[in-house]
């Protein structure tokens, strides 16, 4: 407890809380179509492939919006960017409440709800910006635990839909988005770790191997989390014949596990290193996904396996973003947004893979297997890349260095190298 108090005093706790709440509510909105999928698919008689595509649309839209929001945050500040985004989310939810009458309208709403998925990089950079490098992993883990918004969506949205109709849920969500907006205005302070850069410098990490390596790993950790969290209500409802509310409750167990362990993943990574943590995470994810696909006849076994899988995915998210500020200490928001944008695309892959697998083979197993194979490929890449990482900008295993590290040997963009070699603002 004394150590945690020291951690809080090293930064600005109210801003960290505001960032968590902002990300939490945004995440709930982002996966709202997934929570409502059993209701929507029943209303419009959707095929398995249509269900998967409908669920993937907000994920893909959110992924594509992350980087532009991260760039905007560099110019108007992370706090202001968060407030602009939340205002747009309220308008998107109003569209869902007033104007939905067909499947095509649902897809259009999914694009608009993707605005909520853009919050990731800004929320983590805002929450951790006041903290020194040795505590950034934990700070990012706490801010990133806002992915517990999945729990809010799958736990509360189905009962509300049963009571008031599924479209009313979007109107209710619009009202509750006012809570994080007020908290952000009152409590958050813009962090001091800001450097004025050109647009070319903002996108520098797009031209580096490290940026792409992080993004591909994030396809598994975060893409797996958001993809499974969005699809599980449909999976439990279709595979096991549970009620819509029960499907949400079962999904909640897994999502809660992943969100809680994310903080632990950041904390552990500060001590043993993000590389070491990710190695174990990717191995566990691959094994549990295959077992989840093979355990399709047992609700209990499947639920327990999903909880273990989500715990690994949550720890992996915390571990990867313990490494990001070490590699890009002065461009964390933009680097995080770029990595989040590409990584979140993996979340769009998974519902589509599951829907297509079910529609054309009669089983979800091949969707699980495809993602497990990707996890193994990313594990091999991580072990190869870490050799150079631990020689340049990280200690053995991926821990923070206690002195300025030399720039990684990347030939593409000089500005990115320079940013990586500077110590973070304390």
Tab-separated table of C-alpha atoms in Angstrom:
chain	number	residue	atom	x	y	z
A	1	UNK	CA	0.000	0.000	0.000
A	2	UNK	CA	2.865	2.381	0.798
A	3	UNK	CA	4.323	1.640	-2.624
A	4	UNK	CA	1.019	2.493	-4.293
A	5	UNK	CA	0.821	5.790	-2.391
A	6	UNK	CA	4.323	6.577	-3.598
A	7	UNK	CA	3.204	5.791	-7.130
A	8	UNK	CA	0.198	8.140	-6.868
A	9	UNK	CA	2.331	10.956	-5.452
A	10	UNK	CA	4.801	10.632	-8.314
A	11	UNK	CA	2.159	11.836	-10.799
A	12	UNK	CA	-1.292	13.443	-10.904
A	13	UNK	CA	-3.905	10.992	-9.615
A	14	UNK	CA	-7.039	13.020	-10.588
A	15	UNK	CA	-5.925	13.091	-14.222
A	16	UNK	CA	-5.278	9.350	-14.138
A	17	UNK	CA	-8.787	8.779	-12.753
A	18	UNK	CA	-10.346	11.020	-15.399
A	19	UNK	CA	-8.452	9.167	-18.140
A	20	UNK	CA	-9.655	5.817	-16.780
A	21	UNK	CA	-13.282	6.949	-16.652
A	22	UNK	CA	-13.090	8.477	-20.126
A	23	UNK	CA	-11.699	5.268	-21.609
A	24	UNK	CA	-14.133	3.122	-19.607
A	25	UNK	CA	-17.269	4.810	-20.949
A	26	UNK	CA	-15.882	5.057	-24.475
A	27	UNK	CA	-15.068	1.363	-24.446
A	28	UNK	CA	-18.598	0.515	-23.303
A	29	UNK	CA	-20.020	2.413	-26.271
A	30	UNK	CA	-17.505	0.849	-28.646
A	31	UNK	CA	-18.676	-2.708	-27.868
A	32	UNK	CA	-22.348	-1.813	-27.510
A	33	UNK	CA	-23.281	-3.340	-30.867
A	34	UNK	CA	-21.657	-6.587	-29.736
A	35	UNK	CA	-23.718	-6.614	-26.543
A	36	UNK	CA	-26.861	-5.873	-28.598
A	37	UNK	CA	-25.994	-8.364	-31.355
A	38	UNK	CA	-28.400	-11.134	-30.220
A	39	UNK	CA	-31.253	-8.589	-30.205
A	40	UNK	CA	-30.287	-6.972	-33.525
A	41	UNK	CA	-29.679	-10.286	-35.299
A	42	UNK	CA	-33.080	-11.537	-34.155
A	43	UNK	CA	-34.809	-8.324	-35.274
A	44	UNK	CA	-33.336	-8.455	-38.775
A	45	UNK	CA	-32.840	-12.249	-39.159
A	46	UNK	CA	-29.099	-12.046	-39.842
A	47	UNK	CA	-26.888	-14.886	-41.109
A	48	UNK	CA	-23.757	-15.936	-39.185
A	49	UNK	CA	-21.545	-13.988	-41.603
A	50	UNK	CA	-23.736	-10.878	-41.296
A	51	UNK	CA	-23.530	-11.080	-37.501
A	52	UNK	CA	-19.749	-11.243	-37.621
A	53	UNK	CA	-19.511	-8.319	-40.039
A	54	UNK	CA	-21.952	-6.175	-38.049
A	55	UNK	CA	-19.930	-6.736	-34.874
A	56	UNK	CA	-16.656	-5.953	-36.650
A	57	UNK	CA	-17.737	-2.597	-38.148
A	58	UNK	CA	-17.363	-0.457	-34.966
A	59	UNK	CA	-14.041	-2.169	-34.235
A	60	UNK	CA	-12.635	-1.455	-37.688
A	61	UNK	CA	-13.976	2.114	-37.718
A	62	UNK	CA	-12.518	2.774	-34.279
A	63	UNK	CA	-9.149	1.412	-35.359
A	64	UNK	CA	-9.020	3.765	-38.334
A	65	UNK	CA	-9.949	6.788	-36.193
A	66	UNK	CA	-7.320	6.247	-33.505
A	67	UNK	CA	-4.345	7.742	-35.279
A	68	UNK	CA	-6.114	10.942	-36.418
A	69	UNK	CA	-7.311	11.540	-32.855
A	70	UNK	CA	-3.787	10.999	-31.560
A	71	UNK	CA	-2.444	13.591	-33.992
A	72	UNK	CA	-5.229	16.015	-33.018
A	73	UNK	CA	-4.288	15.536	-29.358
A	74	UNK	CA	-0.756	16.684	-30.098
A	75	UNK	CA	-2.098	20.006	-31.425
A	76	UNK	CA	-5.025	20.849	-29.118
A	77	UNK	CA	-3.986	18.797	-26.069
A	78	UNK	CA	-5.118	15.391	-24.880
A	79	UNK	CA	-7.768	16.747	-22.525
A	80	UNK	CA	-9.393	18.852	-25.243
A	81	UNK	CA	-9.223	16.011	-27.757
A	82	UNK	CA	-10.976	13.719	-25.270
A	83	UNK	CA	-13.785	16.249	-24.760
A	84	UNK	CA	-14.255	16.717	-28.513
A	85	UNK	CA	-14.436	12.966	-28.990
A	86	UNK	CA	-16.983	12.440	-26.215
A	87	UNK	CA	-19.213	15.131	-27.694
A	88	UNK	CA	-19.157	13.309	-31.037
A	89	UNK	CA	-19.999	10.026	-29.291
A	90	UNK	CA	-23.147	11.533	-27.809
A	91	UNK	CA	-24.269	12.519	-31.324
A	92	UNK	CA	-23.505	9.005	-32.634
A	93	UNK	CA	-25.604	7.438	-29.865
A	94	UNK	CA	-28.443	9.838	-30.647
A	95	UNK	CA	-28.396	8.523	-34.225
A	96	UNK	CA	-28.692	4.978	-32.872
A	97	UNK	CA	-31.652	5.944	-30.727
A	98	UNK	CA	-33.656	7.911	-33.292
A	99	UNK	CA	-32.860	6.654	-36.798
A	100	UNK	CA	-32.303	2.856	-36.925
A	101	UNK	CA	-34.819	0.871	-38.985
A	102	UNK	CA	-32.760	-1.618	-41.059
A	103	UNK	CA	-29.560	-3.683	-41.131
A	104	UNK	CA	-27.862	-1.068	-43.322
A	105	UNK	CA	-28.701	1.571	-40.697
A	106	UNK	CA	-27.097	-0.651	-38.048
A	107	UNK	CA	-23.910	-0.780	-40.120
A	108	UNK	CA	-23.930	3.014	-40.477
A	109	UNK	CA	-24.391	3.349	-36.728
A	110	UNK	CA	-21.459	0.973	-36.254
A	111	UNK	CA	-19.219	3.345	-38.207
A	112	UNK	CA	-20.304	6.243	-35.993
A	113	UNK	CA	-19.808	4.239	-32.799
A	114	UNK	CA	-16.258	3.617	-33.972
A	115	UNK	CA	-15.544	7.167	-32.783
A	116	UNK	CA	-15.573	5.751	-29.248
A	117	UNK	CA	-12.837	3.287	-30.177
A	118	UNK	CA	-10.453	6.122	-31.025
A	119	UNK	CA	-9.973	7.019	-27.353
A	120	UNK	CA	-7.260	4.513	-26.520
A	121	UNK	CA	-3.997	6.287	-27.306
A	122	UNK	CA	-5.189	9.621	-25.921
A	123	UNK	CA	-6.523	8.075	-22.700
A	124	UNK	CA	-3.311	6.176	-21.948
A	125	UNK	CA	-1.045	9.100	-22.765
A	126	UNK	CA	-3.193	11.501	-20.725
A	127	UNK	CA	-3.283	9.155	-17.736
A	128	UNK	CA	0.421	8.326	-17.720
A	129	UNK	CA	1.803	11.685	-18.850
A	130	UNK	CA	2.393	12.952	-15.318
A	131	UNK	CA	4.271	9.828	-14.173
A	132	UNK	CA	8.016	9.058	-14.445
A	133	UNK	CA	9.246	6.190	-16.677
A	134	UNK	CA	9.563	3.670	-13.836
A	135	UNK	CA	5.836	4.044	-13.046
A	136	UNK	CA	4.432	4.482	-16.563
A	137	UNK	CA	3.645	0.787	-16.941
A	138	UNK	CA	1.362	0.830	-13.897
A	139	UNK	CA	-0.157	4.200	-14.862
A	140	UNK	CA	-0.932	2.945	-18.356
A	141	UNK	CA	-2.281	-0.260	-16.883
A	142	UNK	CA	-4.714	1.681	-14.681
A	143	UNK	CA	-5.842	3.975	-17.507
A	144	UNK	CA	-6.058	1.013	-19.869
A	145	UNK	CA	-8.194	-0.892	-17.370
A	146	UNK	CA	-10.927	1.301	-18.785
A	147	UNK	CA	-11.478	-1.573	-21.187
A	148	UNK	CA	-13.623	-2.772	-18.281
A	149	UNK	CA	-16.237	-0.730	-20.124
A	150	UNK	CA	-16.917	-4.033	-21.852
A	151	UNK	CA	-18.286	-5.232	-18.515
A	152	UNK	CA	-20.663	-2.262	-18.328
A	153	UNK	CA	-21.963	-2.954	-21.831
A	154	UNK	CA	-22.514	-6.705	-21.595
A	155	UNK	CA	-23.844	-6.608	-18.017
A	156	UNK	CA	-26.296	-3.705	-18.190
A	157	UNK	CA	-27.252	-3.351	-21.852
A	158	UNK	CA	-29.081	-6.713	-22.323
A	159	UNK	CA	-31.394	-6.281	-19.284
A	160	UNK	CA	-32.136	-2.711	-20.355
A	161	UNK	CA	-32.897	-3.946	-23.867
A	162	UNK	CA	-35.266	-6.576	-22.486
A	163	UNK	CA	-37.093	-3.926	-20.440
A	164	UNK	CA	-37.167	-0.954	-22.821
A	165	UNK	CA	-36.178	-2.249	-26.267
A	166	UNK	CA	-32.696	-2.451	-27.735
A	167	UNK	CA	-32.764	0.995	-29.403
A	168	UNK	CA	-33.532	2.682	-26.080
A	169	UNK	CA	-30.167	1.445	-24.813
A	170	UNK	CA	-28.375	3.862	-27.157
A	171	UNK	CA	-30.337	6.812	-25.779
A	172	UNK	CA	-29.566	5.779	-22.205
A	173	UNK	CA	-25.858	5.448	-23.080
A	174	UNK	CA	-25.849	8.981	-24.541
A	175	UNK	CA	-27.111	10.367	-21.223
A	176	UNK	CA	-24.467	8.531	-19.178
A	177	UNK	CA	-21.636	9.780	-21.422
A	178	UNK	CA	-22.099	13.121	-19.650
A	179	UNK	CA	-20.448	11.648	-16.530
A	180	UNK	CA	-16.900	11.244	-17.938
A	181	UNK	CA	-17.230	14.604	-19.719
A	182	UNK	CA	-17.886	16.427	-16.441
A	183	UNK	CA	-15.094	14.540	-14.641
A	184	UNK	CA	-12.657	15.382	-17.445
A	185	UNK	CA	-13.503	19.102	-17.298
A	186	UNK	CA	-13.244	19.320	-13.502
A	187	UNK	CA	-10.345	17.036	-12.570
A	188	UNK	CA	-7.995	16.469	-15.525
A	189	UNK	CA	-4.880	18.552	-16.168
A	190	UNK	CA	-2.901	18.468	-19.389
A	191	UNK	CA	0.410	16.593	-18.745
A	192	UNK	CA	3.711	18.426	-19.222
A	193	UNK	CA	5.345	15.798	-21.483
A	194	UNK	CA	4.630	17.700	-24.694
A	195	UNK	CA	6.967	18.423	-27.598
A	196	UNK	CA	5.950	20.523	-30.609
A	197	UNK	CA	6.663	18.488	-33.716
A	198	UNK	CA	5.917	18.629	-37.420
A	199	UNK	CA	3.370	16.272	-38.959
A	200	UNK	CA	6.292	14.330	-40.462
A	201	UNK	CA	7.676	13.812	-36.990
A	202	UNK	CA	4.258	12.778	-35.710
A	203	UNK	CA	4.049	9.914	-38.209
A	204	UNK	CA	7.720	8.951	-37.942
A	205	UNK	CA	6.992	5.725	-36.072
A	206	UNK	CA	4.996	4.523	-39.092
A	207	UNK	CA	8.296	4.121	-40.918
A	208	UNK	CA	10.019	2.026	-38.250
A	209	UNK	CA	10.237	-1.711	-37.753
A	210	UNK	CA	9.595	-1.361	-34.026
A	211	UNK	CA	6.296	0.405	-34.620
A	212	UNK	CA	5.072	-2.346	-36.910
A	213	UNK	CA	6.320	-5.090	-34.577
A	214	UNK	CA	4.383	-3.573	-31.658
A	215	UNK	CA	1.302	-3.214	-33.853
A	216	UNK	CA	1.356	-6.837	-34.969
A	217	UNK	CA	1.670	-8.076	-31.393
A	218	UNK	CA	-1.176	-5.781	-30.425
A	219	UNK	CA	-3.339	-7.432	-33.073
A	220	UNK	CA	-3.259	-10.487	-30.799
A	221	UNK	CA	-3.483	-8.885	-27.351
A	222	UNK	CA	-5.940	-6.055	-27.904
A	223	UNK	CA	-7.439	-7.288	-31.163
A	224	UNK	CA	-8.179	-10.572	-29.446
A	225	UNK	CA	-9.695	-8.801	-26.443
A	226	UNK	CA	-12.019	-6.461	-28.326
A	227	UNK	CA	-12.904	-9.061	-30.971
A	228	UNK	CA	-13.794	-11.768	-28.479
A	229	UNK	CA	-15.536	-9.385	-26.078
A	230	UNK	CA	-17.751	-8.169	-28.914
A	231	UNK	CA	-18.457	-11.627	-30.309
A	232	UNK	CA	-18.923	-13.674	-27.132
A	233	UNK	CA	-22.561	-12.618	-26.481
A	234	UNK	CA	-23.411	-14.000	-29.934
A	235	UNK	CA	-21.216	-17.071	-29.405
A	236	UNK	CA	-22.770	-18.027	-26.060
A	237	UNK	CA	-26.290	-17.333	-27.349
A	238	UNK	CA	-25.879	-19.378	-30.544
A	239	UNK	CA	-23.564	-22.141	-29.311
A	240	UNK	CA	-25.168	-22.979	-25.967
A	241	UNK	CA	-28.737	-21.666	-26.285
A	242	UNK	CA	-28.555	-19.460	-23.191
A	243	UNK	CA	-30.755	-16.387	-22.886
A	244	UNK	CA	-29.571	-12.999	-24.184
A	245	UNK	CA	-29.090	-11.729	-20.642
A	246	UNK	CA	-27.158	-14.864	-19.617
A	247	UNK	CA	-24.949	-14.506	-22.691
A	248	UNK	CA	-24.044	-11.014	-21.513
A	249	UNK	CA	-23.357	-12.217	-17.976
A	250	UNK	CA	-21.046	-14.994	-19.194
A	251	UNK	CA	-19.190	-12.525	-21.394
A	252	UNK	CA	-18.880	-10.229	-18.387
A	253	UNK	CA	-16.922	-12.871	-16.450
A	254	UNK	CA	-14.275	-13.043	-19.155
A	255	UNK	CA	-14.145	-9.301	-19.868
A	256	UNK	CA	-13.820	-8.478	-16.169
A	257	UNK	CA	-10.894	-10.862	-15.868
A	258	UNK	CA	-9.118	-9.265	-18.826
A	259	UNK	CA	-9.670	-5.720	-17.582
A	260	UNK	CA	-8.503	-6.449	-14.031
A	261	UNK	CA	-5.368	-8.292	-15.105
A	262	UNK	CA	-4.355	-5.478	-17.437
A	263	UNK	CA	-3.266	-3.441	-14.410
A	264	UNK	CA	-1.349	-6.450	-13.113
A	265	UNK	CA	0.270	-6.860	-16.521
A	266	UNK	CA	1.616	-3.309	-16.414
A	267	UNK	CA	2.782	-3.732	-12.810
A	268	UNK	CA	4.552	-7.028	-13.479
A	269	UNK	CA	6.125	-5.662	-16.655
A	270	UNK	CA	7.652	-2.764	-14.721
A	271	UNK	CA	9.472	-5.419	-12.673
A	272	UNK	CA	10.267	-8.359	-14.944
A	273	UNK	CA	9.969	-6.547	-18.263
A	274	UNK	CA	7.297	-6.305	-20.930
A	275	UNK	CA	9.131	-8.678	-23.261
A	276	UNK	CA	9.166	-11.470	-20.693
A	277	UNK	CA	5.502	-10.882	-19.878
A	278	UNK	CA	4.446	-10.896	-23.537
A	279	UNK	CA	6.290	-14.170	-24.148
A	280	UNK	CA	4.146	-15.959	-21.593
A	281	UNK	CA	0.996	-14.142	-22.698
A	282	UNK	CA	1.208	-15.165	-26.363
A	283	UNK	CA	1.830	-18.793	-25.462
A	284	UNK	CA	-1.177	-18.908	-23.119
A	285	UNK	CA	-3.436	-17.188	-25.664
A	286	UNK	CA	-2.587	-19.667	-28.416
A	287	UNK	CA	-3.231	-22.710	-26.215
A	288	UNK	CA	-6.476	-21.442	-24.677
A	289	UNK	CA	-7.962	-20.401	-28.028
A	290	UNK	CA	-7.473	-23.888	-29.450
A	291	UNK	CA	-8.964	-25.419	-26.308
A	292	UNK	CA	-11.931	-23.000	-26.445
A	293	UNK	CA	-12.666	-24.173	-29.968
A	294	UNK	CA	-12.402	-27.819	-28.941
A	295	UNK	CA	-14.594	-27.415	-25.831
A	296	UNK	CA	-17.661	-26.243	-27.760
A	297	UNK	CA	-19.975	-28.749	-26.056
A	298	UNK	CA	-19.221	-27.730	-22.448
A	299	UNK	CA	-20.444	-24.347	-21.248
A	300	UNK	CA	-18.494	-24.557	-17.976
A	301	UNK	CA	-15.184	-25.527	-19.586
A	302	UNK	CA	-15.590	-22.921	-22.315
A	303	UNK	CA	-16.337	-20.148	-19.818
A	304	UNK	CA	-13.307	-21.014	-17.667
A	305	UNK	CA	-11.035	-21.193	-20.709
A	306	UNK	CA	-12.276	-17.825	-21.941
A	307	UNK	CA	-11.571	-16.327	-18.517
A	308	UNK	CA	-7.990	-17.606	-18.662
A	309	UNK	CA	-7.587	-16.404	-22.237
A	310	UNK	CA	-8.893	-12.931	-21.363
A	311	UNK	CA	-6.580	-12.758	-18.345
A	312	UNK	CA	-3.627	-13.398	-20.671
A	313	UNK	CA	-4.885	-10.863	-23.222
A	314	UNK	CA	-5.344	-8.236	-20.513
A	315	UNK	CA	-1.845	-8.818	-19.150
A	316	UNK	CA	-0.498	-8.617	-22.690
A	317	UNK	CA	-2.099	-5.217	-23.264
A	318	UNK	CA	-0.534	-3.883	-20.087
A	319	UNK	CA	2.836	-5.388	-20.988
A	320	UNK	CA	2.972	-3.976	-24.494
A	321	UNK	CA	2.134	-0.468	-23.349
A	322	UNK	CA	4.767	-0.663	-20.660
A	323	UNK	CA	7.210	-0.826	-23.579
A	324	UNK	CA	5.723	1.969	-25.729
A	325	UNK	CA	6.835	4.963	-23.576
A	326	UNK	CA	10.288	3.414	-23.285
A	327	UNK	CA	10.626	3.325	-27.057
A	328	UNK	CA	8.846	6.656	-27.788
A	329	UNK	CA	9.087	8.698	-24.553
A	330	UNK	CA	8.134	12.023	-26.164
A	331	UNK	CA	5.645	10.771	-28.743
A	332	UNK	CA	3.688	8.268	-26.671
A	333	UNK	CA	0.239	9.535	-27.722
A	334	UNK	CA	0.923	9.299	-31.444
A	335	UNK	CA	2.871	6.036	-31.234
A	336	UNK	CA	0.154	4.551	-29.030
A	337	UNK	CA	-2.551	5.661	-31.436
A	338	UNK	CA	-0.733	4.219	-34.442
A	339	UNK	CA	-0.105	0.921	-32.686
A	340	UNK	CA	-3.670	0.881	-31.408
A	341	UNK	CA	-5.053	1.626	-34.862
A	342	UNK	CA	-3.312	-1.274	-36.567
A	343	UNK	CA	-3.620	-3.596	-33.591
A	344	UNK	CA	-7.336	-3.020	-33.210
A	345	UNK	CA	-7.826	-4.157	-36.799
A	346	UNK	CA	-7.210	-7.655	-35.434
A	347	UNK	CA	-10.421	-7.243	-33.475
A	348	UNK	CA	-12.249	-6.823	-36.768
A	349	UNK	CA	-10.662	-9.978	-38.140
A	350	UNK	CA	-11.858	-12.235	-35.341
A	351	UNK	CA	-15.674	-11.753	-35.511
A	352	UNK	CA	-15.559	-12.123	-39.288
A	353	UNK	CA	-13.439	-15.259	-39.040
A	354	UNK	CA	-15.822	-16.730	-36.493
A	355	UNK	CA	-18.920	-15.885	-38.538
A	356	UNK	CA	-17.473	-17.252	-41.785
A	357	UNK	CA	-16.235	-20.394	-40.028
A	358	UNK	CA	-19.698	-21.055	-38.633
A	359	UNK	CA	-21.534	-20.302	-41.863
A	360	UNK	CA	-19.349	-22.401	-44.183
A	361	UNK	CA	-18.131	-25.239	-41.927
A	362	UNK	CA	-20.897	-25.408	-39.317
A	363	UNK	CA	-18.436	-24.872	-36.450
A	364	UNK	CA	-16.571	-21.969	-34.845
A	365	UNK	CA	-13.399	-24.049	-34.368
A	366	UNK	CA	-11.569	-22.824	-37.464
A	367	UNK	CA	-12.005	-19.211	-36.404
A	368	UNK	CA	-10.365	-19.980	-33.061
A	369	UNK	CA	-7.568	-21.924	-34.738
A	370	UNK	CA	-6.769	-19.136	-37.211
A	371	UNK	CA	-6.235	-16.628	-34.407
A	372	UNK	CA	-4.184	-19.115	-32.374
A	373	UNK	CA	-1.827	-19.575	-35.326
A	374	UNK	CA	-1.400	-15.790	-35.541
A	375	UNK	CA	-0.468	-15.720	-31.853
A	376	UNK	CA	2.296	-18.283	-32.427
A	377	UNK	CA	3.666	-16.286	-35.367
A	378	UNK	CA	3.755	-13.116	-33.236
A	379	UNK	CA	5.541	-14.999	-30.445
A	380	UNK	CA	8.294	-16.027	-32.854
A	381	UNK	CA	8.636	-12.450	-34.100
A	382	UNK	CA	8.836	-11.087	-30.532
A	383	UNK	CA	11.665	-13.407	-29.580
A	384	UNK	CA	13.583	-12.333	-32.682
A	385	UNK	CA	13.045	-8.584	-32.240
A	386	UNK	CA	13.829	-8.523	-28.518
A	387	UNK	CA	17.494	-9.250	-29.235
A	388	UNK	CA	17.952	-5.767	-30.693
A	389	UNK	CA	15.525	-4.051	-28.308
A	390	UNK	CA	17.511	-5.097	-25.232
A	391	UNK	CA	20.711	-3.804	-26.838
A	392	UNK	CA	19.351	-0.332	-27.561
A	393	UNK	CA	16.418	1.103	-25.591
A	394	UNK	CA	15.422	-1.485	-22.933
A	395	UNK	CA	17.037	-3.533	-20.200
A	396	UNK	CA	17.032	-7.334	-20.370
A	397	UNK	CA	13.490	-8.668	-20.491
A	398	UNK	CA	12.052	-5.257	-21.390
A	399	UNK	CA	12.493	-3.268	-18.173
A	400	UNK	CA	13.039	0.513	-18.157
A	401	UNK	CA	16.605	1.772	-18.307
A	402	UNK	CA	17.812	4.079	-15.554
A	403	UNK	CA	19.796	6.261	-17.978
A	404	UNK	CA	19.301	7.637	-21.468
A	405	UNK	CA	19.443	4.852	-24.023
A	406	UNK	CA	21.033	5.201	-27.448
A	407	UNK	CA	18.662	5.458	-30.380
A	408	UNK	CA	17.654	2.196	-32.050
A	409	UNK	CA	19.428	1.583	-35.318
A	410	UNK	CA	16.588	2.502	-37.665
A	411	UNK	CA	17.514	4.010	-41.019
A	412	UNK	CA	14.103	5.424	-41.938
A	413	UNK	CA	13.409	8.602	-39.943
A	414	UNK	CA	15.913	10.561	-37.903
A	415	UNK	CA	13.358	12.368	-35.766
A	416	UNK	CA	11.964	9.150	-34.401
A	417	UNK	CA	15.424	8.042	-33.411
A	418	UNK	CA	16.015	11.289	-31.617
A	419	UNK	CA	12.757	11.051	-29.708
A	420	UNK	CA	13.524	7.498	-28.641
A	421	UNK	CA	16.918	8.507	-27.276
A	422	UNK	CA	15.659	11.302	-25.028
A	423	UNK	CA	14.670	10.680	-21.426
A	424	UNK	CA	10.987	11.187	-20.643
A	425	UNK	CA	9.956	14.430	-18.952
A	426	UNK	CA	9.638	13.946	-15.226
